[in-house]
mmCIF file of C-alpha atoms in Angstrom:
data_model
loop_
_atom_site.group_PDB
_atom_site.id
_atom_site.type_symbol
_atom_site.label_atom_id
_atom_site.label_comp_id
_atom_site.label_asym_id
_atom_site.label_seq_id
_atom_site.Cartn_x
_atom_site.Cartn_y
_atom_site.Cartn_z
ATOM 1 C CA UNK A 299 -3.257 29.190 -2.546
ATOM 2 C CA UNK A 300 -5.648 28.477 0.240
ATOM 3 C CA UNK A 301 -7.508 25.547 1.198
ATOM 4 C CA UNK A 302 -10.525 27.328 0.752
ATOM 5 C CA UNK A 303 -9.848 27.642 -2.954
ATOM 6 C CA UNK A 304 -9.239 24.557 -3.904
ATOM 7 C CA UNK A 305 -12.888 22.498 -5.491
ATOM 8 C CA UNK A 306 -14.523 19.475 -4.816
ATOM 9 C CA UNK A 307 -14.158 16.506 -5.049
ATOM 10 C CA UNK A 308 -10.111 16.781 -4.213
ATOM 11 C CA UNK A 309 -8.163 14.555 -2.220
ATOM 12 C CA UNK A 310 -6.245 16.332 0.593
ATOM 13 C CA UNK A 311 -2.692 15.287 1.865
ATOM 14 C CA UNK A 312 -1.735 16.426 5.054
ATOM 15 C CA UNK A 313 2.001 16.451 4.162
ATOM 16 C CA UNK A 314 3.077 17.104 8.124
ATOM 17 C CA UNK A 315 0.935 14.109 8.843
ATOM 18 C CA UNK A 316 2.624 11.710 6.624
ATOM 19 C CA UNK A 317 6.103 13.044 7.761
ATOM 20 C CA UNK A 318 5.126 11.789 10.777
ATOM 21 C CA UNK A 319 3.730 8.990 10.043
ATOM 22 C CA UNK A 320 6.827 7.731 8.015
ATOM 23 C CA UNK A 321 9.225 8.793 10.494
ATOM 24 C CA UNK A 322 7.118 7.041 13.108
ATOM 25 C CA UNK A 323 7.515 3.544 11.686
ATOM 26 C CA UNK A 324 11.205 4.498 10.589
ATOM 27 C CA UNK A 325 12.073 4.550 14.212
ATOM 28 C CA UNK A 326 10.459 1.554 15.232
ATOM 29 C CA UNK A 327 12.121 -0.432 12.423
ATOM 30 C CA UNK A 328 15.230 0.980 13.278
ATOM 31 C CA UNK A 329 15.196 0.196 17.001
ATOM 32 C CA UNK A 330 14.312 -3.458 16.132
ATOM 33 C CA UNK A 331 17.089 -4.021 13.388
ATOM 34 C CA UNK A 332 14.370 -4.224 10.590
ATOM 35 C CA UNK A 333 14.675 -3.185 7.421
ATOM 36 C CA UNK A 334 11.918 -1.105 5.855
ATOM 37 C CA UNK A 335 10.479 -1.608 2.103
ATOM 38 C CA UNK A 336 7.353 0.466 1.739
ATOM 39 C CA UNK A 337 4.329 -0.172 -0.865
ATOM 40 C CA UNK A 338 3.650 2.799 -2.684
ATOM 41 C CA UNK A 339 0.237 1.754 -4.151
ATOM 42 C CA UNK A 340 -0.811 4.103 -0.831
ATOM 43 C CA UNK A 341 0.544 7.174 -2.507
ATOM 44 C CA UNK A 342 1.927 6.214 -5.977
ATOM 45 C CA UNK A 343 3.902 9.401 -5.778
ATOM 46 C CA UNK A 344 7.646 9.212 -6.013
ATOM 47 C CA UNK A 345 7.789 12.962 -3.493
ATOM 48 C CA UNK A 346 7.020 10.290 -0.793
ATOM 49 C CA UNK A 347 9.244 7.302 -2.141
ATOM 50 C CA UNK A 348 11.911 9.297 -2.603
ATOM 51 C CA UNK A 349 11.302 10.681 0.927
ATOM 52 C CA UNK A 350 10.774 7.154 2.847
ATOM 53 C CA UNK A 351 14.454 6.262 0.855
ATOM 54 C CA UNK A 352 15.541 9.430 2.469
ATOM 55 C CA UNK A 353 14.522 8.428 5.923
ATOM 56 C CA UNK A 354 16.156 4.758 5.744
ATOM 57 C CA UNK A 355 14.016 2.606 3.906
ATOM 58 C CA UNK A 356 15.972 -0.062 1.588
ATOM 59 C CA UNK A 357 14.053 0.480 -1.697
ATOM 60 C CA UNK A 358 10.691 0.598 -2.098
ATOM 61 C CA UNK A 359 7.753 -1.957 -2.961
ATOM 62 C CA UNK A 360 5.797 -1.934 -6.483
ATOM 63 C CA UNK A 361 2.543 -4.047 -6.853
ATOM 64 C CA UNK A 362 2.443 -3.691 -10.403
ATOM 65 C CA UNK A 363 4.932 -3.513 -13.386
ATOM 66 C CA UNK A 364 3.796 -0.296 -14.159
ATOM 67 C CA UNK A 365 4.090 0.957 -11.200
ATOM 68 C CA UNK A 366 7.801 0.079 -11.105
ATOM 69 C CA UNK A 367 8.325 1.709 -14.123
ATOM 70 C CA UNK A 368 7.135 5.157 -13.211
ATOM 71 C CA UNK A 369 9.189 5.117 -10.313
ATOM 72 C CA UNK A 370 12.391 4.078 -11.516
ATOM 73 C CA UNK A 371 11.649 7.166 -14.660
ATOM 74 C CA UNK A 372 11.523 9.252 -11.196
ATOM 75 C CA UNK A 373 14.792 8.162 -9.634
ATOM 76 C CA UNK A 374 14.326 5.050 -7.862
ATOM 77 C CA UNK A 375 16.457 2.407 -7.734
ATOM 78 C CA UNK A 376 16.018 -0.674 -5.215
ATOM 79 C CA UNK A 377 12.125 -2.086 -6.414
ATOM 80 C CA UNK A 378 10.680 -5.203 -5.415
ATOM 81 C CA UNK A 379 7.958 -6.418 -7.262
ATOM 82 C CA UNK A 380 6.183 -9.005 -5.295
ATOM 83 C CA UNK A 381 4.237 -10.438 -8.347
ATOM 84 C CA UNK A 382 3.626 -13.457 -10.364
ATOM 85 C CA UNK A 383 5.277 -11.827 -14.389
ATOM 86 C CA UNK A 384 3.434 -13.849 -16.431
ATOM 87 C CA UNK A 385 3.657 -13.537 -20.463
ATOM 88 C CA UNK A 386 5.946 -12.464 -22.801
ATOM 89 C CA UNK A 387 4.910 -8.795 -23.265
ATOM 90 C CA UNK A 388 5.493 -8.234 -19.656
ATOM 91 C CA UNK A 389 8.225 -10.424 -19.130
ATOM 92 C CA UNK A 390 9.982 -8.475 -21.836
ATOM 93 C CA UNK A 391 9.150 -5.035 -19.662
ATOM 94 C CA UNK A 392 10.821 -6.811 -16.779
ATOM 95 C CA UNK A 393 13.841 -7.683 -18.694
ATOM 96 C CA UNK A 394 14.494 -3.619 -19.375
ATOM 97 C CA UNK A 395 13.527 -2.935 -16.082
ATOM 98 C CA UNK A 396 16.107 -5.371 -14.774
ATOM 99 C CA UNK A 397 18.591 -3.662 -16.535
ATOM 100 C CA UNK A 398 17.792 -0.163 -15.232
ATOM 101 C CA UNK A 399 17.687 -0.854 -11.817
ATOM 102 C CA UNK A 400 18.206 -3.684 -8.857
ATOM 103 C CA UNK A 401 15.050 -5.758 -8.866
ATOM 104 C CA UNK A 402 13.347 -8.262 -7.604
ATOM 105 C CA UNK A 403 10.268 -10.327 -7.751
ATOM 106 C CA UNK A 404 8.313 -13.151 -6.878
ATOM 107 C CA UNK A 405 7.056 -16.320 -8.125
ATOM 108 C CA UNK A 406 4.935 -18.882 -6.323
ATOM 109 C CA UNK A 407 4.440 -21.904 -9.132
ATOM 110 C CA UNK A 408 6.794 -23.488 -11.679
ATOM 111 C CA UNK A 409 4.801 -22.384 -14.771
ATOM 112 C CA UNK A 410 6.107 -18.189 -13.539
ATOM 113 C CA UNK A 411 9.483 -19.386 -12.665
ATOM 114 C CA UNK A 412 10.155 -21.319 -16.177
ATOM 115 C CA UNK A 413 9.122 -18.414 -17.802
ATOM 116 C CA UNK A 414 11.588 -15.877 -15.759
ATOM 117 C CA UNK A 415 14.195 -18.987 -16.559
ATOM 118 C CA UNK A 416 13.555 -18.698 -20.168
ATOM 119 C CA UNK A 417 13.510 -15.242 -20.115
ATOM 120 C CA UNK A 418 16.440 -13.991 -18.293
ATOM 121 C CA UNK A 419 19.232 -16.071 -19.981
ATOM 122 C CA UNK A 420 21.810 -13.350 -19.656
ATOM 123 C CA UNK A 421 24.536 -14.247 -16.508
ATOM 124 C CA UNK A 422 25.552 -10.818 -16.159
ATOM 125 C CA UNK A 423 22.317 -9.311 -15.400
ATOM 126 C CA UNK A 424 20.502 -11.761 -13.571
ATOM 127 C CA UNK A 425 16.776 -11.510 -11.838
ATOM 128 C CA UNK A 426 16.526 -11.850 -8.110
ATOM 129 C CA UNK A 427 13.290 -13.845 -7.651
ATOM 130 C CA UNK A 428 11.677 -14.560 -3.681
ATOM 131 C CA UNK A 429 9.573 -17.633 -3.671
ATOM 132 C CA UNK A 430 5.877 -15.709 -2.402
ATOM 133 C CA UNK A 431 4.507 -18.099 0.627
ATOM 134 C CA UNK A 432 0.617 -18.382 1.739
ATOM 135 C CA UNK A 433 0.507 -18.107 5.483
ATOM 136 C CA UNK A 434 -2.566 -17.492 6.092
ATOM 137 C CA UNK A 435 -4.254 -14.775 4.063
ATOM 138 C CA UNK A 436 -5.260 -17.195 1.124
ATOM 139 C CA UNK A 437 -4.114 -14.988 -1.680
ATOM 140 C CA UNK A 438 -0.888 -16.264 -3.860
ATOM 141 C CA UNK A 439 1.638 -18.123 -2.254
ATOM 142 C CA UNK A 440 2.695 -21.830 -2.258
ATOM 143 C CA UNK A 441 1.324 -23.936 0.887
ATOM 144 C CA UNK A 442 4.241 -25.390 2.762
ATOM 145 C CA UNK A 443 7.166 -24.383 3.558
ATOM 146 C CA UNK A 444 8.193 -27.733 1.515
ATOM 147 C CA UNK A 445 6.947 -26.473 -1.571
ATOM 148 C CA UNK A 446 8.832 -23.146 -0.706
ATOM 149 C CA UNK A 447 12.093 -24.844 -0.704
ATOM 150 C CA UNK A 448 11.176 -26.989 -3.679
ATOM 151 C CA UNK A 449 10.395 -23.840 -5.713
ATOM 152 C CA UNK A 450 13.814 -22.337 -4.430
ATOM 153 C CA UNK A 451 15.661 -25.267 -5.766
ATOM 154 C CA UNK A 452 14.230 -24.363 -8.930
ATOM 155 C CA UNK A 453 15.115 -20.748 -9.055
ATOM 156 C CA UNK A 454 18.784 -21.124 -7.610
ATOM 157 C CA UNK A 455 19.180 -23.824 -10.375
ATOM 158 C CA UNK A 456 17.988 -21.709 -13.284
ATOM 159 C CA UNK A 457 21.497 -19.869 -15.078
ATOM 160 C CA UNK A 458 19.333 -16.336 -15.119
ATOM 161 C CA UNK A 459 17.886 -16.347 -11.916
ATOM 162 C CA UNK A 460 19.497 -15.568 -8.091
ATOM 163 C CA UNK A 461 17.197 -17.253 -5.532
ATOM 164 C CA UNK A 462 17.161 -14.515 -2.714
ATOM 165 C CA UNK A 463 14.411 -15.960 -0.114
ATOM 166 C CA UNK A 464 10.795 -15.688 0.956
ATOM 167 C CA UNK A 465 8.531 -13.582 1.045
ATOM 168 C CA UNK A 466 4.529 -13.195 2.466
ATOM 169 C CA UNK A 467 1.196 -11.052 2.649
ATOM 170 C CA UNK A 468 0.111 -12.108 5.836
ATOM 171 C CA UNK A 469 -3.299 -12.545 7.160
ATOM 172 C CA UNK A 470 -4.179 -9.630 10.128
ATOM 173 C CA UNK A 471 -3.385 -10.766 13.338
ATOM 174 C CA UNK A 472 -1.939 -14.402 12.254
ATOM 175 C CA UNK A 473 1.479 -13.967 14.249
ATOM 176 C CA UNK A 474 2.138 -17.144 15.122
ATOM 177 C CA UNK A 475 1.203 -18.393 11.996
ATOM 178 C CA UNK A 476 3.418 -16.410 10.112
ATOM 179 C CA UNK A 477 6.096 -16.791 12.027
ATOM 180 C CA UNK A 478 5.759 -20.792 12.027
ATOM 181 C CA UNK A 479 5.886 -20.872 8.155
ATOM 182 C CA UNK A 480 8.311 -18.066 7.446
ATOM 183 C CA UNK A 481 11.043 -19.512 10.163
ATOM 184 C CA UNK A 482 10.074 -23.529 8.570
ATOM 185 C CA UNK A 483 10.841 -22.367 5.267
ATOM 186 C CA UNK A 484 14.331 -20.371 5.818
ATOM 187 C CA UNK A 485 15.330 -23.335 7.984
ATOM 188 C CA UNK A 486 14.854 -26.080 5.384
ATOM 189 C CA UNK A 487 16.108 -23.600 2.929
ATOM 190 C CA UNK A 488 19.079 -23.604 4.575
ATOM 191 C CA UNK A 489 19.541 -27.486 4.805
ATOM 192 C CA UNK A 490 19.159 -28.162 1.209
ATOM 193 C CA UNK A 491 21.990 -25.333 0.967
ATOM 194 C CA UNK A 492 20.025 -22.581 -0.167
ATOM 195 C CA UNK A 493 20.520 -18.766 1.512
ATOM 196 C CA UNK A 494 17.522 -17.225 2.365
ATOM 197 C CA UNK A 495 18.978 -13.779 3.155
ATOM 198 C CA UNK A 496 15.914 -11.858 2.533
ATOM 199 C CA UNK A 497 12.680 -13.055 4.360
ATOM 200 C CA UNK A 498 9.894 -10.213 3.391
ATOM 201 C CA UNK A 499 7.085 -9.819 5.529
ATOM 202 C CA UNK A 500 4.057 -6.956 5.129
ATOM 203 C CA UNK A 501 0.878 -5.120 5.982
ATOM 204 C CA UNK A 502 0.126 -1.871 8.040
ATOM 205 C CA UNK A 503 -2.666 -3.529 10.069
ATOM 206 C CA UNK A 504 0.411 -5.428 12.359
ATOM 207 C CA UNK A 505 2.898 -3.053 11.827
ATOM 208 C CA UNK A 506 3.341 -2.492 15.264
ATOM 209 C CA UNK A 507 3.908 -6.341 15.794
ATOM 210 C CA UNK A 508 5.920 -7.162 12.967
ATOM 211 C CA UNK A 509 9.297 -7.600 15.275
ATOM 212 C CA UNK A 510 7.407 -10.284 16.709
ATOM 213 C CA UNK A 511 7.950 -12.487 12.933
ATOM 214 C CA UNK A 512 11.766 -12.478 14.139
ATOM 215 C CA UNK A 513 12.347 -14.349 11.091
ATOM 216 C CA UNK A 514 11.500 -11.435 8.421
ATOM 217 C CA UNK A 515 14.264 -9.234 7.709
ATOM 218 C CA UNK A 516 11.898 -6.999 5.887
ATOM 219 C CA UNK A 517 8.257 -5.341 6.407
ATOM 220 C CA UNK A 518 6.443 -3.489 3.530
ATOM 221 C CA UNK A 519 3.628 -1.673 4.686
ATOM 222 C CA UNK A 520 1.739 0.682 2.635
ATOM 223 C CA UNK A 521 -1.201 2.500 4.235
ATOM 224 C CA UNK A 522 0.978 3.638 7.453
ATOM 225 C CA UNK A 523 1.958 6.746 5.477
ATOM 226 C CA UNK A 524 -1.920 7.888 5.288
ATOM 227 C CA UNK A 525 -3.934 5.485 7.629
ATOM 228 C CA UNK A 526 -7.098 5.839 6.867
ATOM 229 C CA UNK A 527 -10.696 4.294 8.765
ATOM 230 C CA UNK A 528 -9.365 0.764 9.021
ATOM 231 C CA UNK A 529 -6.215 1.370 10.218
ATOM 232 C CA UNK A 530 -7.473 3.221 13.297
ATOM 233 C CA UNK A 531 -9.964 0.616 13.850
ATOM 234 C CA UNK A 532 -7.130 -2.002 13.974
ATOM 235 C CA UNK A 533 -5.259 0.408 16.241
ATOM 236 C CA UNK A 534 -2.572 1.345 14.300
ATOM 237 C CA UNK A 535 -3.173 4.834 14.756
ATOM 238 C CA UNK A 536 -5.593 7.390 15.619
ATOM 239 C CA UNK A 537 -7.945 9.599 13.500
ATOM 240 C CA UNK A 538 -5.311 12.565 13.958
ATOM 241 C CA UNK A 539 -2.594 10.391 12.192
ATOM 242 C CA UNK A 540 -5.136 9.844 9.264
ATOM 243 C CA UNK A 541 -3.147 11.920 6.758
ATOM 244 C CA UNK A 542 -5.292 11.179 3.778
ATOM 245 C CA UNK A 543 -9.144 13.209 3.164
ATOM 246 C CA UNK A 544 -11.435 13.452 0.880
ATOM 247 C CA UNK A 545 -12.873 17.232 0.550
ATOM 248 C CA UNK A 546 -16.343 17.140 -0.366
ATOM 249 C CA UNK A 547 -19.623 19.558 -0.698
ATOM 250 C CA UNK A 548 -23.163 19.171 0.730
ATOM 251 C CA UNK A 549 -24.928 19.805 -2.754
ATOM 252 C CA UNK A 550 -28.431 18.545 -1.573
ATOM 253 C CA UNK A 551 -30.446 18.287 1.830
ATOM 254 C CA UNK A 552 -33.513 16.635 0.627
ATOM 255 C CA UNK A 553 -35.014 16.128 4.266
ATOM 256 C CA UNK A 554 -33.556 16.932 7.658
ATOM 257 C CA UNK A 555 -31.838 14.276 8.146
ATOM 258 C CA UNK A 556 -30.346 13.388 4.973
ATOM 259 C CA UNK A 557 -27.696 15.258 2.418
ATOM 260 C CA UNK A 558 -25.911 14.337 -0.364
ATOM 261 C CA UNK A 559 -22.299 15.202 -1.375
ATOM 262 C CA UNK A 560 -20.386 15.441 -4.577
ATOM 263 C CA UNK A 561 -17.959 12.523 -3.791
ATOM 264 C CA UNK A 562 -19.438 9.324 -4.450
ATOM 265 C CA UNK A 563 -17.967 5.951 -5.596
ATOM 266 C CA UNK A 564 -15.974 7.600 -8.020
ATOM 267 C CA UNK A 565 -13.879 9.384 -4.721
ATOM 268 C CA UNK A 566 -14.819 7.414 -1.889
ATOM 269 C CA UNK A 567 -13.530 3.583 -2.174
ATOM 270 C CA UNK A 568 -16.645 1.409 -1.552
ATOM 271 C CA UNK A 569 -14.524 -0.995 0.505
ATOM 272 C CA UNK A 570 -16.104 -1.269 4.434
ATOM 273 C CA UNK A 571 -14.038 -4.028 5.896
ATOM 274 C CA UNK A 572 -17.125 -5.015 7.961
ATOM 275 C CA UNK A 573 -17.504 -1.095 9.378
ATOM 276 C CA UNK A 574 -20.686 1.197 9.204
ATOM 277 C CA UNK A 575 -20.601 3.385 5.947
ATOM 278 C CA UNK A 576 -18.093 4.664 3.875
ATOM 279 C CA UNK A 577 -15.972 6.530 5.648
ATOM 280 C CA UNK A 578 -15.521 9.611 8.874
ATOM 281 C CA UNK A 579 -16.680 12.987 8.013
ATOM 282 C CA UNK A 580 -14.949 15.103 10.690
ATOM 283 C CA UNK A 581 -16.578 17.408 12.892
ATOM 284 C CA UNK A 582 -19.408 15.170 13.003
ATOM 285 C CA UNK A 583 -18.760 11.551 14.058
ATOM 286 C CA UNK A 584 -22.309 10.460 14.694
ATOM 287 C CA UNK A 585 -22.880 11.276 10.982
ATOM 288 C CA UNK A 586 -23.011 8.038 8.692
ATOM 289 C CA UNK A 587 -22.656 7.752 4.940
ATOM 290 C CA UNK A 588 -24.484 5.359 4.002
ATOM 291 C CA UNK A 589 -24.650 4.608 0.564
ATOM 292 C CA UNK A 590 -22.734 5.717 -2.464
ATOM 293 C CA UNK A 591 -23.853 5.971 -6.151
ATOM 294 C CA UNK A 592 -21.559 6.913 -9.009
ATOM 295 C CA UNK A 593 -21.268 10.784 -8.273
ATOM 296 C CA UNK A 594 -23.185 10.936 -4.872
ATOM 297 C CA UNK A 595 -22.713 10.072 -1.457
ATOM 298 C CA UNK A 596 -25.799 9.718 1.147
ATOM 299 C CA UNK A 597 -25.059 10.798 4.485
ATOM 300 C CA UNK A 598 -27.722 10.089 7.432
ATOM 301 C CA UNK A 599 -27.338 12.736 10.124
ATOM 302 C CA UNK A 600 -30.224 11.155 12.155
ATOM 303 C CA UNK A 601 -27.671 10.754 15.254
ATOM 304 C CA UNK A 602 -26.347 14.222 14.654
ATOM 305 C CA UNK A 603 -27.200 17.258 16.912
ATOM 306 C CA UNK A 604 -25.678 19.720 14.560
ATOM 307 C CA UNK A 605 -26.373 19.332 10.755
ATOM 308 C CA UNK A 606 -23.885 20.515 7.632
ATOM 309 C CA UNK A 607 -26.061 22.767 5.153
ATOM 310 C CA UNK A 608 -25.913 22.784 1.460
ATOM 311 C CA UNK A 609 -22.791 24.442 0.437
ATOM 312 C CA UNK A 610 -20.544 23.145 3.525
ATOM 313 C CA UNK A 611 -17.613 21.716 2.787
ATOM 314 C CA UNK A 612 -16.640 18.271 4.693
ATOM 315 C CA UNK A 613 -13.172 16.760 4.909
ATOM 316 C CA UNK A 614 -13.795 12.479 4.989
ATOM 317 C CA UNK A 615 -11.492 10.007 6.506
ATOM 318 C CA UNK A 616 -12.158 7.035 3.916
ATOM 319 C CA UNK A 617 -12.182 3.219 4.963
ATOM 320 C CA UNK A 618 -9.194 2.738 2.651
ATOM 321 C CA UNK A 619 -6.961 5.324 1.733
ATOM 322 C CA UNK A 620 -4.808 2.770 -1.301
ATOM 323 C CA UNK A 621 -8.220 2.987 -3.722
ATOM 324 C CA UNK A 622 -8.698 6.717 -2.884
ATOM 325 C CA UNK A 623 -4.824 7.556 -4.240
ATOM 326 C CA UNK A 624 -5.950 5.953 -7.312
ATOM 327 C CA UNK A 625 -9.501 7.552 -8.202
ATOM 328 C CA UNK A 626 -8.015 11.125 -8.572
ATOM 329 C CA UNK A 627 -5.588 12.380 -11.353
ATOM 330 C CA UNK A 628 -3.866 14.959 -8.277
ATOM 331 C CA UNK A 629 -3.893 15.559 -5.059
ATOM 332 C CA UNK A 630 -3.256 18.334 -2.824
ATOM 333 C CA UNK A 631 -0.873 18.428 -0.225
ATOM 334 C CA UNK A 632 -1.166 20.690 2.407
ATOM 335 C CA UNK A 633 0.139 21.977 5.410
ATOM 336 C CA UNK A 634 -2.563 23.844 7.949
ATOM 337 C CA UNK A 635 -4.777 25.530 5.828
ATOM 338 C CA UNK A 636 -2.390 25.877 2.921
ATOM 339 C CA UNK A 637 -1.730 24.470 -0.017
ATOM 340 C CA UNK A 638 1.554 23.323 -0.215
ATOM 341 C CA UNK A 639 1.806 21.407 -3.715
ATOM 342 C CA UNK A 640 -0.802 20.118 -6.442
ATOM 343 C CA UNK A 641 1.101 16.708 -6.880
ATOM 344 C CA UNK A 642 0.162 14.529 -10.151
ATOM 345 C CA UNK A 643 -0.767 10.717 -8.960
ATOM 346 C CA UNK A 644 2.124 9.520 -11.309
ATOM 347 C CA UNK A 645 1.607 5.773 -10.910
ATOM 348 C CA UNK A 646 -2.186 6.115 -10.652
ATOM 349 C CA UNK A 647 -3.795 3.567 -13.275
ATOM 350 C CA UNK A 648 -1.040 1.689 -13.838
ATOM 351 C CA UNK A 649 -2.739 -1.411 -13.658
ATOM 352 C CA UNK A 650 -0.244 -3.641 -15.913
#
């Protein structure tokens, strides 16, 4: 099949792209000694987790339960879950998980580590459990590296539970700050007899930096396998590493400046991270979208010396590539101008 057959909206994968991308960061990891757990809510397809395995990551990274579970149905077996389980239902999925595979997660108050204590009584299938730290980004995460070792005392005391370290989402460009926490923590950890041996550290936006947290013994990033608009912005790559598109067609030109395309909200993330419009439309930078409703995206070519008709077909580089993956039941990977596979989103939706 050809590009040109496929219909719009469609998300394109530039499968040579991603190869690269992967094998980019691989290297890099590699040559600094640090081991590599990538997110998957960027692709939520286990082709690529299975392929990141293959080129020397340690496991792979799930946001949410159900997300773990559709990867280990496809194979995978080393998943860390970096999320506060809370609730029986759940906590009952995690238990069967736990027994599947080797897992981990992470808890960052006493309430979600009583309930993982309570839940996983059994001694010869215990849950590994990180203690999640806030270093800067303000998300979850206890707020000292005091009340990082007082939650580990907790975990490594509980019969069920195998305290295994620390782990952080860190805010962009908050080095130092990272570091300071992250290295505070494992030391005090170890003074109260504790063994931090995994310190996780994440994001694609630092990538580059991240042997600079020489504490970590982990990074997970996620949108380095696409980048998208943001990521090049932040430097981590250029616009011909951006692996991820959205195919769309001009289905309006109501004045000379203005068209509309059939990829609004619903295949364009609305996320702008502080950046003009919603996304790159290649072959004509200058252009801006400017507003997206439900089925329709606005585009302003007012700055544009050539002009897309109606019926043209544009290929988008969105702001965010992670909400794109999950807007679209497939996607198509390609390789030039062919179609290489139509690839169901397996863990798209899985929002439990």
């Amino acid at each position: 099949m050809k590009l040109s057959e496929i219909d719009t909206p469609a998300v394109l994968i530039d499968v040579d792209r991603a190869e690269a991308n992967m094998q980019r960061f691989q290297a890099y990891a590699d040559e600094h000694k640090l081991a590599v757990r990538p997110h998957i809510k960027t692709h939520k397809l286990p082709r690529f987790a299975k392929r990141q395995v293959e080129l020397g990551a340690v496991g792979i990274t799930c946001q949410k339960l159900g997300e773990a579970e559709v990867m280990a149905d496809a194979g995978l077996t080393d998943i860390f879950l970096p999320y506060n389980i809370i609730g029986k239902a759940k906590l009952d999925r995690l238990v069967a998980l736990n027994k599947r595979i080797k897992l981990a997660v992470t808890a960052d108050s006493e309430v979600t580590i009583r309930g993982l204590a309570q839940t996983f009584n059994d001694a010869s299938k215990p849950l590994t459990v990180l203690v999640e730290c806030d270093t800067g980004m303000g998300r979850c995460g206890v707020q000292t590296p005091d009340e990082a070792v007082a939650l580990a005392k907790l975990i490594d005391a509980a019969g069920g539970l195998i305290f295994a370290g620390f782990m952080t989402y860190p805010k962009t460009g908050a080095i130092a700050e990272n570091q300071a926490f992250l290295s505070a923590a494992r030391e005090k950890a170890i003074v109260a007899g504790l063994d931090p041996r995994v310190i996780s550290n994440g994001g694609s936006p630092d990538m580059w930096r991240a042997h600079e947290v020489t504490s970590a013994t982990e990074h997970r990033p996620g949108t380095y396998i696409y980048m998208d608009r943001f990521q090049v912005a932040k430097g981590v790559g250029t616009f011909d590493d951006c692996a991820l598109t959205v195919l769309a067609t001009v289905v309006s030109r109501p004045t000379e400046n203005r068209v509309i395309i059939d990829a609004g909200s619903k295949a364009l993330t609305s996320d702008t991270f502080g950046m003009e419009g919603f996304g790159r439309i290649i072959g004509y930078p200058d252009a801006v979208i400017t507003s997206l409703s439900e089925e329709h995206g606005t585009i302003d070519l007012s700055a544009c010396a050539d002009k897309p008709q109606i019926g043209d077909r544009l290929r988008i580089i969105p702001n965010h590539a992670c909400v794109v993956s999950n807007l679209f039941d497939d996607v198509v990977l390609i390789s030039g101008d062919e179609v290489v596979e139509i690839a169901p989103v397996a863990a798209r939706g899985r929002v439990d």
